[in-house]
mmCIF file of C-alpha atoms and ligand atoms in Angstrom:
data_model
loop_
_atom_site.group_PDB
_atom_site.id
_atom_site.type_symbol
_atom_site.label_atom_id
_atom_site.label_comp_id
_atom_site.label_asym_id
_atom_site.label_seq_id
_atom_site.Cartn_x
_atom_site.Cartn_y
_atom_site.Cartn_z
ATOM 1 C CA UNK A 256 -45.211 76.020 -38.407
ATOM 2 C CA UNK A 257 -42.140 75.323 -36.451
ATOM 3 C CA UNK A 258 -42.632 75.347 -32.663
ATOM 4 C CA UNK A 259 -39.474 77.416 -32.037
ATOM 5 C CA UNK A 260 -41.065 80.193 -34.153
ATOM 6 C CA UNK A 261 -44.501 80.065 -32.645
ATOM 7 C CA UNK A 262 -43.111 80.297 -29.144
ATOM 8 C CA UNK A 263 -41.514 83.677 -30.040
ATOM 9 C CA UNK A 264 -44.813 85.635 -30.126
ATOM 10 C CA UNK A 265 -44.666 86.063 -26.352
ATOM 11 C CA UNK A 266 -48.368 85.288 -25.870
ATOM 12 C CA UNK A 267 -49.936 82.915 -23.146
ATOM 13 C CA UNK A 268 -50.565 79.665 -25.083
ATOM 14 C CA UNK A 269 -51.352 76.071 -24.655
ATOM 15 C CA UNK A 270 -50.539 72.898 -26.678
ATOM 16 C CA UNK A 271 -52.284 69.479 -26.382
ATOM 17 C CA UNK A 272 -50.914 65.975 -26.515
ATOM 18 C CA UNK A 273 -52.721 63.081 -28.166
ATOM 19 C CA UNK A 274 -51.744 59.426 -28.561
ATOM 20 C CA UNK A 275 -52.299 57.013 -31.609
ATOM 21 C CA UNK A 276 -54.631 54.066 -31.305
ATOM 22 C CA UNK A 277 -53.246 50.885 -29.845
ATOM 23 C CA UNK A 278 -55.412 48.758 -32.180
ATOM 24 C CA UNK A 279 -56.543 49.386 -35.740
ATOM 25 C CA UNK A 280 -59.948 49.184 -34.597
ATOM 26 C CA UNK A 281 -59.701 52.353 -32.296
ATOM 27 C CA UNK A 282 -58.318 54.572 -35.146
ATOM 28 C CA UNK A 283 -61.698 55.958 -35.856
ATOM 29 C CA UNK A 284 -62.510 57.070 -32.405
ATOM 30 C CA UNK A 285 -58.915 58.580 -31.947
ATOM 31 C CA UNK A 286 -59.268 60.470 -35.005
ATOM 32 C CA UNK A 287 -62.589 61.959 -33.927
ATOM 33 C CA UNK A 288 -61.009 62.935 -30.661
ATOM 34 C CA UNK A 289 -58.179 64.565 -32.493
ATOM 35 C CA UNK A 290 -60.382 66.518 -34.677
ATOM 36 C CA UNK A 291 -62.287 67.906 -31.747
ATOM 37 C CA UNK A 292 -59.266 68.942 -29.988
ATOM 38 C CA UNK A 293 -57.841 70.519 -33.019
ATOM 39 C CA UNK A 294 -60.997 72.574 -33.394
ATOM 40 C CA UNK A 295 -60.062 74.315 -30.120
ATOM 41 C CA UNK A 296 -57.197 75.929 -31.953
ATOM 42 C CA UNK A 297 -54.326 75.134 -29.740
ATOM 43 C CA UNK A 298 -50.821 76.511 -30.468
ATOM 44 C CA UNK A 299 -49.793 72.971 -31.520
ATOM 45 C CA UNK A 300 -50.696 69.417 -31.024
ATOM 46 C CA UNK A 301 -48.224 66.608 -30.163
ATOM 47 C CA UNK A 302 -48.663 62.866 -31.208
ATOM 48 C CA UNK A 303 -46.869 60.328 -29.115
ATOM 49 C CA UNK A 304 -45.015 57.292 -30.706
ATOM 50 C CA UNK A 305 -44.800 53.683 -29.848
ATOM 51 C CA UNK A 306 -48.319 52.336 -29.047
ATOM 52 C CA UNK A 307 -46.772 49.034 -30.090
ATOM 53 C CA UNK A 308 -48.806 46.324 -31.979
ATOM 54 C CA UNK A 309 -47.669 47.597 -35.429
ATOM 55 C CA UNK A 310 -49.718 50.812 -34.997
ATOM 56 C CA UNK A 311 -46.650 53.130 -34.862
ATOM 57 C CA UNK A 312 -47.362 54.427 -38.387
ATOM 58 C CA UNK A 313 -50.545 56.127 -37.036
ATOM 59 C CA UNK A 314 -48.358 58.810 -35.109
ATOM 60 C CA UNK A 315 -47.406 60.270 -38.387
ATOM 61 C CA UNK A 316 -50.782 59.757 -40.031
ATOM 62 C CA UNK A 317 -52.381 61.579 -37.173
ATOM 63 C CA UNK A 318 -49.673 64.348 -37.061
ATOM 64 C CA UNK A 319 -50.154 64.954 -40.891
ATOM 65 C CA UNK A 320 -53.835 65.273 -40.591
ATOM 66 C CA UNK A 321 -53.517 67.741 -37.651
ATOM 67 C CA UNK A 322 -51.287 69.898 -39.743
ATOM 68 C CA UNK A 323 -52.834 69.492 -43.093
ATOM 69 C CA UNK A 324 -56.355 68.974 -42.648
ATOM 70 C CA UNK A 325 -56.957 70.842 -39.334
ATOM 71 C CA UNK A 326 -54.328 73.582 -39.915
ATOM 72 C CA UNK A 327 -52.883 73.157 -36.533
ATOM 73 C CA UNK A 328 -49.045 72.731 -36.259
ATOM 74 C CA UNK A 329 -48.063 69.375 -35.177
ATOM 75 C CA UNK A 330 -45.198 67.510 -33.411
ATOM 76 C CA UNK A 331 -44.497 63.900 -34.123
ATOM 77 C CA UNK A 332 -42.768 62.028 -31.322
ATOM 78 C CA UNK A 333 -40.154 59.515 -32.461
ATOM 79 C CA UNK A 334 -38.096 56.914 -30.398
ATOM 80 C CA UNK A 335 -34.834 55.459 -31.258
ATOM 81 C CA UNK A 336 -33.869 52.861 -28.749
ATOM 82 C CA UNK A 337 -33.264 49.489 -30.363
ATOM 83 C CA UNK A 338 -34.197 50.712 -33.642
ATOM 84 C CA UNK A 339 -32.053 49.965 -36.663
ATOM 85 C CA UNK A 340 -30.531 52.960 -38.551
ATOM 86 C CA UNK A 341 -32.739 51.986 -41.557
ATOM 87 C CA UNK A 342 -35.825 52.206 -39.751
ATOM 88 C CA UNK A 343 -34.996 55.737 -38.171
ATOM 89 C CA UNK A 344 -33.879 57.010 -41.684
ATOM 90 C CA UNK A 345 -37.131 55.759 -43.067
ATOM 91 C CA UNK A 346 -39.262 57.365 -40.261
ATOM 92 C CA UNK A 347 -37.340 60.799 -40.792
ATOM 93 C CA UNK A 348 -37.983 60.539 -44.588
ATOM 94 C CA UNK A 349 -41.585 59.971 -43.910
ATOM 95 C CA UNK A 350 -41.972 62.875 -41.447
ATOM 96 C CA UNK A 351 -40.366 65.146 -44.163
ATOM 97 C CA UNK A 352 -42.606 63.770 -46.792
ATOM 98 C CA UNK A 353 -45.670 64.320 -44.667
ATOM 99 C CA UNK A 354 -44.831 68.068 -44.235
ATOM 100 C CA UNK A 355 -44.519 67.630 -40.560
ATOM 101 C CA UNK A 356 -42.198 70.414 -39.316
ATOM 102 C CA UNK A 357 -41.558 69.317 -35.673
ATOM 103 C CA UNK A 358 -40.068 66.151 -34.199
ATOM 104 C CA UNK A 359 -39.849 65.218 -30.554
ATOM 105 C CA UNK A 360 -36.655 63.053 -30.343
ATOM 106 C CA UNK A 361 -36.965 60.461 -27.753
ATOM 107 C CA UNK A 362 -35.055 57.392 -26.514
ATOM 108 C CA UNK A 363 -38.085 55.498 -25.585
ATOM 109 C CA UNK A 364 -38.400 52.961 -22.822
ATOM 110 C CA UNK A 365 -35.614 50.296 -22.540
ATOM 111 C CA UNK A 366 -36.955 47.014 -24.014
ATOM 112 C CA UNK A 367 -36.718 43.953 -21.739
ATOM 113 C CA UNK A 368 -34.345 41.118 -22.880
ATOM 114 C CA UNK A 369 -32.575 42.976 -25.524
ATOM 115 C CA UNK A 370 -28.783 43.197 -26.061
ATOM 116 C CA UNK A 371 -27.733 46.894 -25.606
ATOM 117 C CA UNK A 372 -24.248 46.269 -27.313
ATOM 118 C CA UNK A 373 -26.182 45.796 -30.649
ATOM 119 C CA UNK A 374 -28.040 49.022 -30.526
ATOM 120 C CA UNK A 375 -27.433 51.701 -33.042
ATOM 121 C CA UNK A 376 -29.062 54.294 -30.641
ATOM 122 C CA UNK A 377 -28.615 54.240 -26.979
ATOM 123 C CA UNK A 378 -29.858 57.776 -25.870
ATOM 124 C CA UNK A 379 -32.047 60.386 -27.345
ATOM 125 C CA UNK A 380 -28.925 62.492 -28.197
ATOM 126 C CA UNK A 381 -28.039 59.939 -30.781
ATOM 127 C CA UNK A 382 -31.260 60.723 -32.452
ATOM 128 C CA UNK A 383 -31.002 64.425 -32.076
ATOM 129 C CA UNK A 384 -27.549 64.282 -33.952
ATOM 130 C CA UNK A 385 -29.019 62.105 -36.609
ATOM 131 C CA UNK A 386 -32.059 64.525 -37.268
ATOM 132 C CA UNK A 387 -29.792 67.480 -37.262
ATOM 133 C CA UNK A 388 -27.399 65.811 -39.832
ATOM 134 C CA UNK A 389 -30.167 64.355 -42.184
ATOM 135 C CA UNK A 390 -32.988 66.797 -41.767
ATOM 136 C CA UNK A 391 -31.799 70.151 -40.488
ATOM 137 C CA UNK A 392 -34.996 71.920 -41.507
ATOM 138 C CA UNK A 393 -36.982 70.270 -38.782
ATOM 139 C CA UNK A 394 -37.615 71.822 -35.304
ATOM 140 C CA UNK A 395 -36.373 69.228 -32.807
ATOM 141 C CA UNK A 396 -37.652 68.897 -29.141
ATOM 142 C CA UNK A 397 -36.375 66.777 -26.292
ATOM 143 C CA UNK A 398 -37.686 65.443 -23.091
ATOM 144 C CA UNK A 399 -36.563 66.608 -19.623
ATOM 145 C CA UNK A 400 -37.493 65.571 -16.160
ATOM 146 C CA UNK A 401 -37.898 68.191 -13.271
ATOM 147 C CA UNK A 402 -37.980 65.398 -10.803
ATOM 148 C CA UNK A 403 -34.947 63.481 -12.361
ATOM 149 C CA UNK A 404 -35.127 60.597 -14.824
ATOM 150 C CA UNK A 405 -35.592 57.432 -12.963
ATOM 151 C CA UNK A 406 -32.455 55.836 -14.383
ATOM 152 C CA UNK A 407 -30.292 58.871 -13.422
ATOM 153 C CA UNK A 408 -27.967 58.645 -10.398
ATOM 154 C CA UNK A 409 -28.784 62.218 -9.529
ATOM 155 C CA UNK A 410 -30.017 65.518 -10.790
ATOM 156 C CA UNK A 411 -26.490 66.817 -11.451
ATOM 157 C CA UNK A 412 -25.777 63.777 -13.885
ATOM 158 C CA UNK A 413 -29.383 64.140 -15.372
ATOM 159 C CA UNK A 414 -28.717 67.824 -16.396
ATOM 160 C CA UNK A 415 -25.319 67.195 -17.604
ATOM 161 C CA UNK A 416 -26.683 64.699 -20.265
ATOM 162 C CA UNK A 417 -29.664 67.145 -20.773
ATOM 163 C CA UNK A 418 -27.133 69.838 -21.665
ATOM 164 C CA UNK A 419 -25.266 67.376 -24.069
ATOM 165 C CA UNK A 420 -28.618 66.543 -25.857
ATOM 166 C CA UNK A 421 -29.636 70.391 -26.137
ATOM 167 C CA UNK A 422 -26.088 71.257 -27.551
ATOM 168 C CA UNK A 423 -26.561 68.512 -30.121
ATOM 169 C CA UNK A 424 -29.461 70.441 -31.621
ATOM 170 C CA UNK A 425 -32.701 70.526 -29.560
ATOM 171 C CA UNK A 426 -34.830 73.632 -30.188
ATOM 172 C CA UNK A 427 -36.952 73.359 -27.121
ATOM 173 C CA UNK A 428 -37.644 70.963 -24.207
ATOM 174 C CA UNK A 429 -40.931 69.512 -22.904
ATOM 175 C CA UNK A 430 -41.042 68.434 -19.216
ATOM 176 C CA UNK A 431 -42.414 65.211 -17.814
ATOM 177 C CA UNK A 432 -45.614 65.859 -15.877
ATOM 178 C CA UNK A 433 -45.429 67.470 -12.472
ATOM 179 C CA UNK A 434 -48.087 68.349 -9.819
ATOM 180 C CA UNK A 435 -46.103 70.746 -7.764
ATOM 181 C CA UNK A 436 -45.058 73.853 -9.601
ATOM 182 C CA UNK A 437 -42.026 74.414 -6.972
ATOM 183 C CA UNK A 438 -40.263 71.501 -8.546
ATOM 184 C CA UNK A 439 -40.478 72.954 -12.053
ATOM 185 C CA UNK A 440 -39.191 76.273 -10.759
ATOM 186 C CA UNK A 441 -36.262 74.600 -8.943
ATOM 187 C CA UNK A 442 -35.437 72.613 -12.150
ATOM 188 C CA UNK A 443 -35.540 75.707 -14.389
ATOM 189 C CA UNK A 444 -33.205 77.529 -12.015
ATOM 190 C CA UNK A 445 -30.906 74.743 -12.218
ATOM 191 C CA UNK A 446 -30.828 74.085 -15.932
ATOM 192 C CA UNK A 447 -30.478 77.682 -16.637
ATOM 193 C CA UNK A 448 -27.524 77.882 -14.303
ATOM 194 C CA UNK A 449 -26.042 74.907 -16.312
ATOM 195 C CA UNK A 450 -26.172 76.894 -19.453
ATOM 196 C CA UNK A 451 -29.348 75.444 -20.996
ATOM 197 C CA UNK A 452 -31.122 78.419 -22.681
ATOM 198 C CA UNK A 453 -33.841 76.894 -24.916
ATOM 199 C CA UNK A 454 -37.391 77.244 -24.255
ATOM 200 C CA UNK A 455 -38.796 74.728 -21.772
ATOM 201 C CA UNK A 456 -42.515 73.679 -22.028
ATOM 202 C CA UNK A 457 -43.885 72.632 -18.737
ATOM 203 C CA UNK A 458 -45.889 69.432 -19.135
ATOM 204 C CA UNK A 459 -49.226 69.464 -17.130
ATOM 205 C CA UNK A 460 -51.412 66.257 -16.888
ATOM 206 C CA UNK A 461 -55.071 66.877 -15.820
ATOM 207 C CA UNK A 462 -55.879 63.949 -13.620
ATOM 208 C CA UNK A 463 -59.591 63.495 -14.189
ATOM 209 C CA UNK A 464 -60.199 60.165 -12.726
ATOM 210 C CA UNK A 465 -58.891 58.196 -9.615
ATOM 211 C CA UNK A 466 -57.600 55.320 -11.688
ATOM 212 C CA UNK A 467 -55.341 57.591 -13.730
ATOM 213 C CA UNK A 468 -53.433 58.705 -10.445
ATOM 214 C CA UNK A 469 -51.771 55.516 -9.873
ATOM 215 C CA UNK A 470 -50.932 54.948 -13.458
ATOM 216 C CA UNK A 471 -49.535 58.425 -14.054
ATOM 217 C CA UNK A 472 -47.471 58.314 -11.033
ATOM 218 C CA UNK A 473 -46.014 54.870 -11.683
ATOM 219 C CA UNK A 474 -45.241 56.092 -15.091
ATOM 220 C CA UNK A 475 -43.521 59.361 -14.243
ATOM 221 C CA UNK A 476 -42.486 58.816 -10.519
ATOM 222 C CA UNK A 477 -44.064 62.319 -9.751
ATOM 223 C CA UNK A 478 -44.456 63.609 -6.400
ATOM 224 C CA UNK A 479 -48.233 64.043 -5.518
ATOM 225 C CA UNK A 480 -48.881 66.828 -3.104
ATOM 226 C CA UNK A 481 -51.213 66.267 -0.165
ATOM 227 C CA UNK A 482 -53.542 69.030 -1.648
ATOM 228 C CA UNK A 483 -53.979 66.825 -4.738
ATOM 229 C CA UNK A 484 -54.375 63.535 -2.788
ATOM 230 C CA UNK A 485 -57.042 65.124 -0.833
ATOM 231 C CA UNK A 486 -59.003 66.008 -3.980
ATOM 232 C CA UNK A 487 -58.774 62.414 -5.270
ATOM 233 C CA UNK A 488 -59.617 60.977 -1.802
ATOM 234 C CA UNK A 489 -62.792 63.278 -1.705
ATOM 235 C CA UNK A 490 -64.026 63.194 -5.203
ATOM 236 C CA UNK A 491 -62.221 60.018 -6.865
ATOM 237 C CA UNK A 492 -65.399 57.941 -6.565
ATOM 238 C CA UNK A 493 -67.652 60.490 -8.402
ATOM 239 C CA UNK A 494 -66.423 60.608 -12.021
ATOM 240 C CA UNK A 495 -68.125 63.935 -12.885
ATOM 241 C CA UNK A 496 -66.863 65.623 -9.640
ATOM 242 C CA UNK A 497 -63.368 64.379 -10.115
ATOM 243 C CA UNK A 498 -63.454 65.481 -13.784
ATOM 244 C CA UNK A 499 -64.325 68.969 -12.730
ATOM 245 C CA UNK A 500 -61.803 68.929 -9.766
ATOM 246 C CA UNK A 501 -59.069 67.542 -12.000
ATOM 247 C CA UNK A 502 -59.528 70.288 -14.637
ATOM 248 C CA UNK A 503 -59.517 72.857 -11.928
ATOM 249 C CA UNK A 504 -56.253 71.567 -10.344
ATOM 250 C CA UNK A 505 -54.651 71.661 -13.831
ATOM 251 C CA UNK A 506 -56.123 75.143 -14.676
ATOM 252 C CA UNK A 507 -54.657 76.352 -11.140
ATOM 253 C CA UNK A 508 -51.204 74.944 -11.932
ATOM 254 C CA UNK A 509 -51.194 76.610 -15.398
ATOM 255 C CA UNK A 510 -52.216 80.077 -14.067
ATOM 256 C CA UNK A 511 -49.408 79.734 -11.491
ATOM 257 C CA UNK A 512 -47.075 78.932 -14.351
ATOM 258 C CA UNK A 513 -48.196 81.884 -16.304
ATOM 259 C CA UNK A 514 -48.103 84.184 -13.311
ATOM 260 C CA UNK A 515 -44.432 83.191 -12.790
ATOM 261 C CA UNK A 516 -43.248 84.015 -16.342
ATOM 262 C CA UNK A 517 -44.080 80.868 -18.310
ATOM 263 C CA UNK A 518 -45.719 81.699 -21.626
ATOM 264 C CA UNK A 519 -46.391 78.210 -22.988
ATOM 265 C CA UNK A 520 -47.759 75.140 -21.355
ATOM 266 C CA UNK A 521 -47.971 71.692 -22.759
ATOM 267 C CA UNK A 522 -51.156 69.697 -21.592
ATOM 268 C CA UNK A 523 -51.233 65.944 -21.476
ATOM 269 C CA UNK A 524 -54.805 65.916 -22.621
ATOM 270 C CA UNK A 525 -54.794 62.214 -23.443
ATOM 271 C CA UNK A 526 -57.382 62.180 -26.249
ATOM 272 C CA UNK A 527 -60.028 63.897 -24.177
ATOM 273 C CA UNK A 528 -61.650 66.791 -25.948
ATOM 274 C CA UNK A 529 -63.775 67.572 -22.902
ATOM 275 C CA UNK A 530 -60.629 68.019 -20.717
ATOM 276 C CA UNK A 531 -58.908 70.250 -23.336
ATOM 277 C CA UNK A 532 -62.030 72.393 -23.681
ATOM 278 C CA UNK A 533 -62.467 72.589 -19.954
ATOM 279 C CA UNK A 534 -59.104 73.971 -19.527
ATOM 280 C CA UNK A 535 -59.343 76.334 -22.329
ATOM 281 C CA UNK A 536 -62.751 77.545 -21.073
ATOM 282 C CA UNK A 537 -61.002 78.245 -17.708
ATOM 283 C CA UNK A 538 -58.362 80.310 -19.431
ATOM 284 C CA UNK A 539 -60.432 82.177 -21.930
ATOM 285 C CA UNK A 540 -59.500 85.535 -20.702
ATOM 286 C CA UNK A 541 -55.754 84.778 -20.652
ATOM 287 C CA UNK A 542 -54.736 82.609 -23.677
ATOM 288 C CA UNK A 543 -53.595 84.793 -26.607
ATOM 289 C CA UNK A 544 -52.830 87.854 -24.434
HETATM 290 C C1 LIG B 189 -42.408 65.114 -22.901
HETATM 291 C C2 LIG B 189 -42.305 63.532 -23.020
HETATM 292 C C3 LIG B 189 -42.697 62.877 -24.154
HETATM 293 C C4 LIG B 189 -42.662 61.480 -24.318
HETATM 294 N N1 LIG B 189 -42.986 60.848 -25.296
HETATM 295 C C5 LIG B 189 -42.878 59.449 -25.514
HETATM 296 C C6 LIG B 189 -43.424 58.923 -26.691
HETATM 297 O O1 LIG B 189 -44.089 59.397 -27.485
HETATM 298 N N2 LIG B 189 -43.129 57.571 -26.740
HETATM 299 C C7 LIG B 189 -42.552 56.807 -25.764
HETATM 300 O O2 LIG B 189 -42.235 55.588 -26.020
HETATM 301 N N3 LIG B 189 -41.976 57.447 -24.785
HETATM 302 C C8 LIG B 189 -42.133 58.741 -24.455
HETATM 303 N N4 LIG B 189 -41.693 59.391 -23.455
HETATM 304 C C9 LIG B 189 -40.974 58.774 -22.511
HETATM 305 C C10 LIG B 189 -39.459 58.642 -22.576
HETATM 306 O O3 LIG B 189 -39.325 57.763 -23.905
HETATM 307 C C11 LIG B 189 -38.755 57.748 -21.426
HETATM 308 O O4 LIG B 189 -38.970 58.693 -20.322
HETATM 309 C C12 LIG B 189 -37.407 57.269 -21.620
HETATM 310 O O5 LIG B 189 -37.137 56.502 -20.422
HETATM 311 C C13 LIG B 189 -36.595 58.379 -21.733
HETATM 312 O O6 LIG B 189 -36.309 59.047 -22.902
HETATM 313 P P1 LIG B 189 -35.609 60.427 -23.108
HETATM 314 O O7 LIG B 189 -35.739 60.700 -24.587
HETATM 315 O O8 LIG B 189 -35.565 61.408 -22.112
HETATM 316 O O9 LIG B 189 -34.028 59.741 -23.191
HETATM 317 P P2 LIG B 189 -32.565 60.278 -22.837
HETATM 318 O O10 LIG B 189 -32.461 61.720 -23.009
HETATM 319 O O11 LIG B 189 -31.759 59.397 -23.609
HETATM 320 O O12 LIG B 189 -32.285 59.966 -21.210
HETATM 321 C C14 LIG B 189 -32.621 58.719 -20.572
HETATM 322 C C15 LIG B 189 -31.611 58.416 -19.437
HETATM 323 O O13 LIG B 189 -30.357 58.440 -19.952
HETATM 324 C C16 LIG B 189 -29.593 59.350 -19.497
HETATM 325 N N5 LIG B 189 -28.582 59.803 -20.470
HETATM 326 C C17 LIG B 189 -28.791 60.465 -21.558
HETATM 327 N N6 LIG B 189 -27.713 60.690 -22.370
HETATM 328 C C18 LIG B 189 -26.754 59.855 -21.838
HETATM 329 C C19 LIG B 189 -25.521 59.573 -22.183
HETATM 330 N N7 LIG B 189 -24.912 60.008 -23.296
HETATM 331 N N8 LIG B 189 -24.841 58.692 -21.443
HETATM 332 C C20 LIG B 189 -25.347 58.043 -20.357
HETATM 333 N N9 LIG B 189 -26.477 58.358 -20.013
HETATM 334 C C21 LIG B 189 -27.238 59.253 -20.763
HETATM 335 C C22 LIG B 189 -30.326 60.436 -19.004
HETATM 336 O O14 LIG B 189 -29.844 61.232 -17.936
HETATM 337 C C23 LIG B 189 -31.613 59.622 -18.456
HETATM 338 O O15 LIG B 189 -31.280 58.992 -17.242
HETATM 339 C C24 LIG B 189 -41.729 60.915 -23.177
HETATM 340 C C25 LIG B 189 -41.380 61.462 -22.238
HETATM 341 C C26 LIG B 189 -41.504 62.825 -22.005
HETATM 342 C C27 LIG B 189 -40.919 63.605 -20.838
#
């Protein structure tokens, strides 16, 4: 099912993100985690792309399994930077053949030591255009950044390019993780004012161990509120306590988003069925209403 369609039902819903294995040896354990998360019946599941080490093909394999074998709509991520037109055309053909109906069109992180003048794709908008031209039946998502993409000069410029990307054919947007909902509300106000009207899925990352904090913040540049820092300071050295506190913090963020008019939240569940289940348990009287 297309994500654009399932978002129209107006009910409170959740989706989960998983990532493919970084080595062939990890495939079996990732598959098990994916199956357990799929059994929780989220609205959809997304699969990231670009683990490197030749394991890119697992993205589609997992996305296909989620949709075909587990009956959960899936969203396959695809990056384009420094890829050739042939590689991208092949990936798009594979996505269509696998029966996956949703694609997250991404640029990907810039490779070091590569000559940008030779790239066929420089920005995600180039991939969105390609998808629209060659596979118009696919539902296309794009990434957006409530706290501004780190390469952007300022938010105004970031939103101008975001509008260009959406106008090229994005059906929805998913946000980078954020830990302070006020930043999301402010961002939504600004993009709506700029004329971006597609659904925006806020991305919430449950931080369930102290080591994850530095990694997540380094990756995303997200602001970490004092309230959250205190939780990590207090419980970070106790894995079970931090897990409970991290799930509770993410749940709290989600409830606040729902209370403020958001209907669908995307959770960066990081191949952790216990985290996904914990969040759904906390929302059992809300999801689906
Ligand atoms: C929801 C989400 C999912 C992600 N999933 C993955 C994944 O699966 N695999 C992975 O490798 N990475 C993933 N990423 C990370 C992403 O690849 C990086 O953040 C990357 O640096 C930017 O990707 P983008 O698609 O947002 O790029 P773009 O939309 O191209 O934007 C990148 C930068 O370029 C600017 N820009 C855009 N268009 C133009 C233009 N025409 N001219 C000049 N500047 C422009 C933007 O303002 C921004 O600063 C994800 C990020 C998010 C938020």
